[in-house]
Coordinates of C-alpha atoms and ligand atoms in Angstrom, one line a residue:
M1 CA 3.7 -16.1 21.9
P2 CA 5.2 -15.8 18.4
G3 CA 7.7 -13.0 17.7
E4 CA 7.2 -10.3 15.0
F5 CA 9.1 -12.2 12.4
D6 CA 7.6 -15.7 13.0
L7 CA 4.2 -14.0 12.9
I8 CA 4.9 -12.5 9.5
A9 CA 6.4 -15.7 8.2
R10 CA 3.6 -17.8 9.5
H11 CA 0.6 -15.7 8.5
F12 CA 1.6 -13.3 5.7
A13 CA 4.8 -14.2 3.8
R14 CA 3.0 -16.8 1.6
L15 CA -0.6 -15.7 2.0
T16 CA -1.1 -15.0 -1.7
P17 CA 0.1 -16.8 -4.9
P18 CA 3.1 -15.3 -6.6
R19 CA 2.6 -12.9 -9.6
G20 CA 5.0 -12.6 -12.4
D21 CA 5.2 -8.8 -11.9
V22 CA 6.5 -9.1 -8.4
A23 CA 10.3 -9.3 -8.6
L24 CA 10.6 -9.1 -4.8
G25 CA 7.8 -9.5 -2.3
V26 CA 7.6 -9.9 1.5
G27 CA 11.0 -10.3 3.2
D28 CA 13.3 -7.5 2.0
D29 CA 13.3 -3.8 2.9
A30 CA 10.8 -3.0 0.2
A31 CA 9.0 -4.8 -2.6
L32 CA 10.0 -4.6 -6.3
L33 CA 7.1 -4.4 -8.7
T34 CA 7.0 -4.2 -12.5
P35 CA 4.0 -2.3 -13.7
A36 CA 2.7 -3.2 -17.2
P37 CA 3.9 -1.0 -20.0
G38 CA 1.4 1.6 -21.2
H39 CA -0.4 1.7 -17.8
E40 CA -0.6 4.1 -14.9
L41 CA -0.1 2.9 -11.4
V42 CA -3.1 3.6 -9.2
A43 CA -2.4 3.8 -5.5
T44 CA -4.7 4.1 -2.5
V45 CA -4.5 3.6 1.3
D46 CA -7.2 3.3 4.0
T47 CA -6.9 2.6 7.7
L48 CA -9.5 0.8 9.9
I49 CA -9.3 1.7 13.6
E50 CA -11.0 -0.2 16.4
G51 CA -13.9 1.8 17.8
V52 CA -13.8 4.2 14.8
H53 CA -14.3 2.0 11.8
F54 CA -15.2 -1.3 13.4
F55 CA -16.7 -2.6 16.6
A56 CA -14.4 -4.4 19.1
D57 CA -16.4 -7.7 18.5
C58 CA -15.9 -7.6 14.7
P59 CA -14.9 -11.2 13.7
P60 CA -11.2 -11.2 12.7
A61 CA -11.9 -12.8 9.3
A62 CA -14.4 -10.0 8.5
L63 CA -11.8 -7.4 9.5
G64 CA -9.2 -8.9 7.3
H65 CA -11.7 -9.0 4.4
K66 CA -12.9 -5.5 5.0
A67 CA -9.5 -3.9 5.4
L68 CA -8.6 -5.0 1.8
A69 CA -12.2 -4.6 0.5
V70 CA -12.4 -0.9 1.2
N71 CA -9.1 -0.3 -0.7
L72 CA -10.2 -2.5 -3.6
S73 CA -13.4 -0.4 -3.7
D74 CA -11.2 2.7 -4.2
L75 CA -9.4 1.0 -7.0
A76 CA -12.7 -0.1 -8.6
A77 CA -13.9 3.5 -8.5
M78 CA -10.9 4.5 -10.6
G79 CA -11.5 1.7 -13.1
A80 CA -8.3 0.1 -12.1
Q81 CA -7.3 -3.6 -12.1
P82 CA -6.0 -4.4 -8.6
A83 CA -2.5 -6.0 -8.5
W84 CA -0.6 -5.6 -5.2
A85 CA -1.2 -4.7 -1.6
L86 CA 0.8 -3.8 1.6
L87 CA -0.5 -4.4 5.1
A88 CA 0.3 -2.2 8.1
L89 CA -0.9 -4.1 11.2
T90 CA -0.9 -2.7 14.7
L91 CA -1.8 -5.3 17.2
P92 CA -2.3 -5.2 21.0
R93 CA -1.0 -8.8 21.2
A94 CA 0.2 -11.6 18.9
D95 CA -2.7 -14.0 19.1
D96 CA -2.1 -16.8 16.6
D97 CA -5.7 -17.9 16.3
W98 CA -6.9 -14.3 15.7
L99 CA -4.1 -13.7 13.1
A100 CA -5.0 -17.0 11.3
E101 CA -8.6 -15.8 11.0
F102 CA -7.6 -12.3 10.0
A103 CA -5.2 -13.7 7.3
R104 CA -7.9 -16.0 6.0
G105 CA -10.4 -13.1 5.4
F106 CA -7.7 -10.9 3.8
G107 CA -6.2 -13.8 1.8
D108 CA -9.5 -15.1 0.4
L109 CA -10.4 -11.7 -1.0
A110 CA -6.9 -11.0 -2.3
R111 CA -6.8 -14.3 -4.1
A112 CA -10.3 -13.7 -5.5
H113 CA -9.0 -10.6 -7.2
G114 CA -5.5 -11.8 -8.1
V115 CA -3.9 -9.4 -5.6
A116 CA -0.4 -10.2 -4.2
L117 CA 0.4 -9.2 -0.7
V118 CA 4.0 -7.8 -1.2
G119 CA 4.9 -6.3 2.1
G120 CA 3.8 -4.5 5.2
D121 CA 4.6 -3.5 8.7
T122 CA 3.8 -5.1 12.0
C123 CA 3.7 -3.1 15.3
R124 CA 2.3 -3.4 18.8
G125 CA -0.3 -0.9 19.9
P126 CA -4.1 -0.4 19.8
L127 CA -5.7 -2.5 17.0
A128 CA -5.6 -0.8 13.7
V129 CA -5.2 -2.1 10.1
G130 CA -3.8 0.0 7.3
V131 CA -3.8 -1.4 3.7
T132 CA -2.2 0.2 0.7
A133 CA -3.6 -1.2 -2.5
L134 CA -2.0 -0.7 -5.9
G135 CA -3.6 -1.3 -9.3
Q136 CA -3.1 -0.4 -12.9
V137 CA -5.1 1.3 -15.6
P138 CA -4.3 1.8 -19.3
T139 CA -2.8 5.4 -19.5
G140 CA -5.6 8.0 -19.7
Q141 CA -8.5 5.6 -19.1
A142 CA -9.0 6.0 -15.3
L143 CA -12.4 7.0 -14.0
R144 CA -12.3 10.2 -12.0
R145 CA -14.7 12.2 -9.7
A146 CA -14.6 15.1 -12.2
G147 CA -16.4 14.7 -15.6
A148 CA -20.1 14.6 -14.9
R149 CA -22.1 16.8 -17.3
P150 CA -25.7 18.1 -17.2
G151 CA -28.0 15.5 -18.7
D152 CA -25.8 12.5 -17.6
G153 CA -27.7 9.7 -15.8
V154 CA -26.7 9.0 -12.2
Y155 CA -26.4 5.3 -11.3
V156 CA -25.6 3.3 -8.3
S157 CA -24.7 -0.4 -8.1
G158 CA -26.2 -2.9 -5.7
E159 CA -28.1 -1.6 -2.7
L160 CA -27.6 1.4 -0.3
G161 CA -28.2 2.0 3.4
A162 CA -28.1 -1.5 5.0
A163 CA -24.6 -1.1 6.4
G164 CA -25.6 2.2 8.0
L165 CA -28.6 0.5 9.5
A166 CA -26.3 -2.2 11.0
V167 CA -24.1 0.4 12.6
R168 CA -27.1 2.1 14.2
A169 CA -28.6 -1.3 15.3
R170 CA -25.3 -2.3 16.9
R171 CA -25.2 1.0 18.8
G172 CA -28.7 0.2 20.1
E173 CA -30.3 3.2 18.3
L174 CA -32.5 1.1 16.1
A175 CA -34.3 -2.3 16.2
L176 CA -34.2 -4.3 13.0
S177 CA -36.3 -7.3 12.0
A178 CA -34.4 -10.6 12.2
A179 CA -34.1 -10.8 8.4
L180 CA -32.8 -7.3 8.2
V181 CA -30.3 -7.8 11.0
A182 CA -28.5 -10.6 9.2
H183 CA -28.6 -8.9 5.8
A184 CA -27.3 -5.6 7.3
A185 CA -24.5 -7.3 9.3
Q186 CA -23.4 -9.0 6.1
R187 CA -23.3 -5.7 4.2
L188 CA -21.4 -4.0 7.0
D189 CA -18.8 -6.7 7.7
W190 CA -18.3 -8.3 4.2
P191 CA -18.5 -5.6 1.6
Q192 CA -17.9 -6.8 -2.0
P193 CA -15.7 -4.3 -3.9
R194 CA -17.2 -3.7 -7.3
V195 CA -13.9 -4.3 -9.2
A196 CA -15.4 -5.9 -12.3
L197 CA -17.9 -3.0 -12.6
G198 CA -15.1 -0.4 -12.4
L199 CA -13.3 -2.1 -15.3
A200 CA -16.5 -2.4 -17.3
L201 CA -17.3 1.3 -16.9
R202 CA -14.1 2.5 -18.6
G203 CA -15.2 4.3 -21.7
I204 CA -18.8 4.4 -20.5
A205 CA -18.9 6.5 -17.2
S206 CA -18.1 10.2 -17.2
A207 CA -17.3 10.2 -13.5
A208 CA -17.2 7.6 -10.7
I209 CA -16.8 7.4 -6.9
D210 CA -17.2 4.6 -4.4
V211 CA -19.9 5.1 -1.8
S212 CA -18.0 4.9 1.5
D213 CA -19.2 8.0 3.4
G214 CA -22.9 7.9 2.2
L215 CA -24.4 8.5 -1.2
L216 CA -25.3 12.2 -0.6
A217 CA -21.7 13.0 0.5
D218 CA -20.0 11.0 -2.2
L219 CA -22.3 12.1 -5.0
G220 CA -21.7 15.6 -3.6
H221 CA -18.0 15.2 -4.3
V222 CA -18.7 14.1 -7.9
C223 CA -20.9 17.2 -8.3
A224 CA -18.4 19.6 -6.7
A225 CA -15.6 18.1 -8.9
G226 CA -17.6 18.6 -12.0
G227 CA -19.1 22.0 -11.1
V228 CA -22.6 20.5 -11.5
G229 CA -25.6 19.4 -9.3
A230 CA -28.0 16.5 -9.3
R231 CA -31.6 15.7 -9.0
L232 CA -32.3 12.3 -7.3
D233 CA -35.4 10.3 -7.3
L234 CA -36.1 8.9 -3.8
G235 CA -38.5 6.3 -5.2
A236 CA -35.8 4.8 -7.4
M237 CA -33.2 4.3 -4.7
P238 CA -32.2 0.7 -4.2
L239 CA -32.9 0.5 -0.4
P240 CA -33.5 -2.5 1.8
D241 CA -37.2 -3.4 2.1
G242 CA -38.9 -1.4 4.9
A243 CA -35.8 0.8 5.4
L244 CA -37.7 4.1 4.9
T245 CA -40.1 3.2 7.7
L246 CA -37.1 2.8 10.1
T247 CA -35.2 6.0 9.5
P248 CA -35.5 9.3 7.4
S249 CA -34.3 9.1 3.9
D250 CA -31.5 11.7 4.4
E251 CA -30.1 9.6 7.2
L252 CA -30.3 6.4 5.1
L253 CA -28.6 8.1 2.1
G254 CA -26.1 9.9 4.4
S255 CA -24.8 6.8 6.1
G256 CA -21.6 5.2 5.1
D257 CA -20.0 1.8 4.5
D258 CA -22.0 0.8 1.4
Y259 CA -18.9 0.3 -0.9
E260 CA -21.0 0.5 -4.0
L261 CA -20.1 2.5 -7.0
C262 CA -21.9 5.7 -7.9
F263 CA -21.3 6.8 -11.5
T264 CA -22.6 9.1 -14.2
V265 CA -23.2 8.2 -17.8
P266 CA -23.7 10.4 -20.8
A267 CA -26.9 9.8 -22.7
R268 CA -25.1 8.2 -25.7
H269 CA -23.7 5.5 -23.4
E270 CA -26.7 4.8 -21.2
G271 CA -27.8 1.9 -23.4
A272 CA -24.6 0.1 -22.5
V273 CA -25.4 0.2 -18.7
S274 CA -28.0 -2.6 -18.9
T275 CA -25.6 -4.8 -20.9
V276 CA -22.9 -4.3 -18.2
A277 CA -25.5 -5.1 -15.5
E278 CA -26.5 -8.4 -17.3
Q279 CA -22.9 -9.4 -17.9
L280 CA -21.9 -8.9 -14.3
R281 CA -25.3 -10.0 -12.8
L282 CA -25.3 -6.9 -10.7
T283 CA -28.2 -4.5 -10.2
L284 CA -27.4 -1.0 -11.6
T285 CA -30.1 1.5 -10.8
R286 CA -30.6 4.9 -12.4
I287 CA -31.3 7.1 -9.4
G288 CA -31.3 10.6 -11.0
Q289 CA -29.8 13.0 -13.4
I290 CA -27.0 15.6 -13.4
E291 CA -28.1 19.2 -13.7
A292 CA -26.2 22.4 -14.3
E293 CA -27.4 24.0 -11.0
P294 CA -25.0 23.0 -8.2
G295 CA -26.4 21.2 -5.1
L296 CA -28.4 18.0 -4.6
R297 CA -32.2 17.9 -5.0
L298 CA -34.3 15.0 -3.9
V299 CA -37.7 14.2 -5.5
A300 CA -39.9 12.5 -3.0
A301 CA -42.5 9.9 -3.9
A302 CA -45.2 12.5 -3.8
G303 CA -43.3 14.5 -6.4
E304 CA -42.2 17.5 -4.3
V305 CA -38.6 18.5 -4.8
R306 CA -36.4 19.7 -1.9
A307 CA -32.7 20.5 -1.5
V308 CA -30.7 18.0 0.5
A309 CA -27.3 18.6 2.1
A310 CA -24.4 16.6 0.7
R311 CA -23.6 15.3 4.2
G312 CA -22.1 12.0 5.3
H313 CA -19.4 10.6 7.5
D314 CA -16.7 13.1 8.4
H315 CA -14.0 12.2 11.1
F316 CA -13.5 15.9 12.1
R317 CA -17.1 17.2 12.3
Ligands
ADP401 P1 11.8 -3.1 7.9 O1 12.2 -3.0 9.3 O2 13.0 -3.2 6.9 O3 10.8 -2.1 7.5 P2 10.1 -5.2 8.7 O4 10.9 -5.9 9.8 O5 9.1 -4.2 9.2 O6 11.1 -4.5 7.7 O7 9.4 -6.3 7.8 C1 10.1 -7.4 7.3 C2 9.4 -7.8 6.0 O8 8.2 -8.3 6.3 C3 9.3 -6.7 5.0 O9 9.5 -7.2 3.7 C4 7.9 -6.2 5.2 O10 7.3 -5.7 4.0 C5 7.2 -7.5 5.5 N1 6.0 -7.4 6.5 C6 6.0 -6.8 7.7 N2 4.8 -6.9 8.2 C7 4.0 -7.5 7.3 C8 2.6 -7.8 7.2 N3 1.8 -7.5 8.3 N4 2.1 -8.3 6.1 C9 3.0 -8.6 5.1 N5 4.3 -8.3 5.0 C10 4.8 -7.8 6.2
MG402 MG1 8.9 -1.9 8.9

């Protein structure tokens, strides 16, 4: 069995290519990084715990990918360019094959976004993965949760709900068609952080958040931060085919793990959204509008409007 230091040397010390702004990476007591002049440093951390955030049979490559992806998703929601990451790994045992796969999933995504792994921590204990991701944004240009104004369009990238369906199917609560099982599993295990979208939305979006706890909860945060509300059109929601026949809409829109961006756009910038969608080859859907009255209202297909709770995943409820 490899020791702690061989394990770091073997799997993590040279996982990502060097960056010119890393004066010192893995191997010292801490990393030395040189942020670009005129930029703000954007910092986020997220932990994935076995049995809470992922199932025990999650493939290690998917876990490595997802641990970084959920953090890059937070940077994307801020409009930040990712640059550096730190990895805190708690492992029940030092299994070389498992670590090689985990490192492959983490490393492939890191390289795809030009992120350098510059440090971390390795301990023994119940399986948990904590990633700190650092990025940069030109000073004053970050996207925030606050900023949505009445009349702004509400948009979401990609598709919502499939990851939540996968969780419920794996718990045995729901039976999915063969096609949907594969699609939902892909969405749950291999989320694609919308980094390019976050960058493109600087100067266009009035507010942004990543959808990690469910659209209703996350849009609820945007509304609370802006002191506004929203009217949502259920018929416009980008949901998987047949999803609404499997589970009620509030459940679908209250389930987590989508890792899409939800953002608001003032009328004068709405024309730019379709250009961004074309450039990025990414579906961007207008799902509603910001209103002055607080709270979320859902317009069903038949036209009736009802209030919906801004509920979603919460560890302590
Ligand atoms: P210290 O005891 O000074 O905190 P460690 O022994 O924990 O240092 O780590 C040694 C070096 O290896 C440090 O540079 C640390 O950032 C890095 N490191 C530890 N674990 C990981 C990991 N899982 N991935 C990347 N770097 C790591
Ligand atoms: Mg340490």
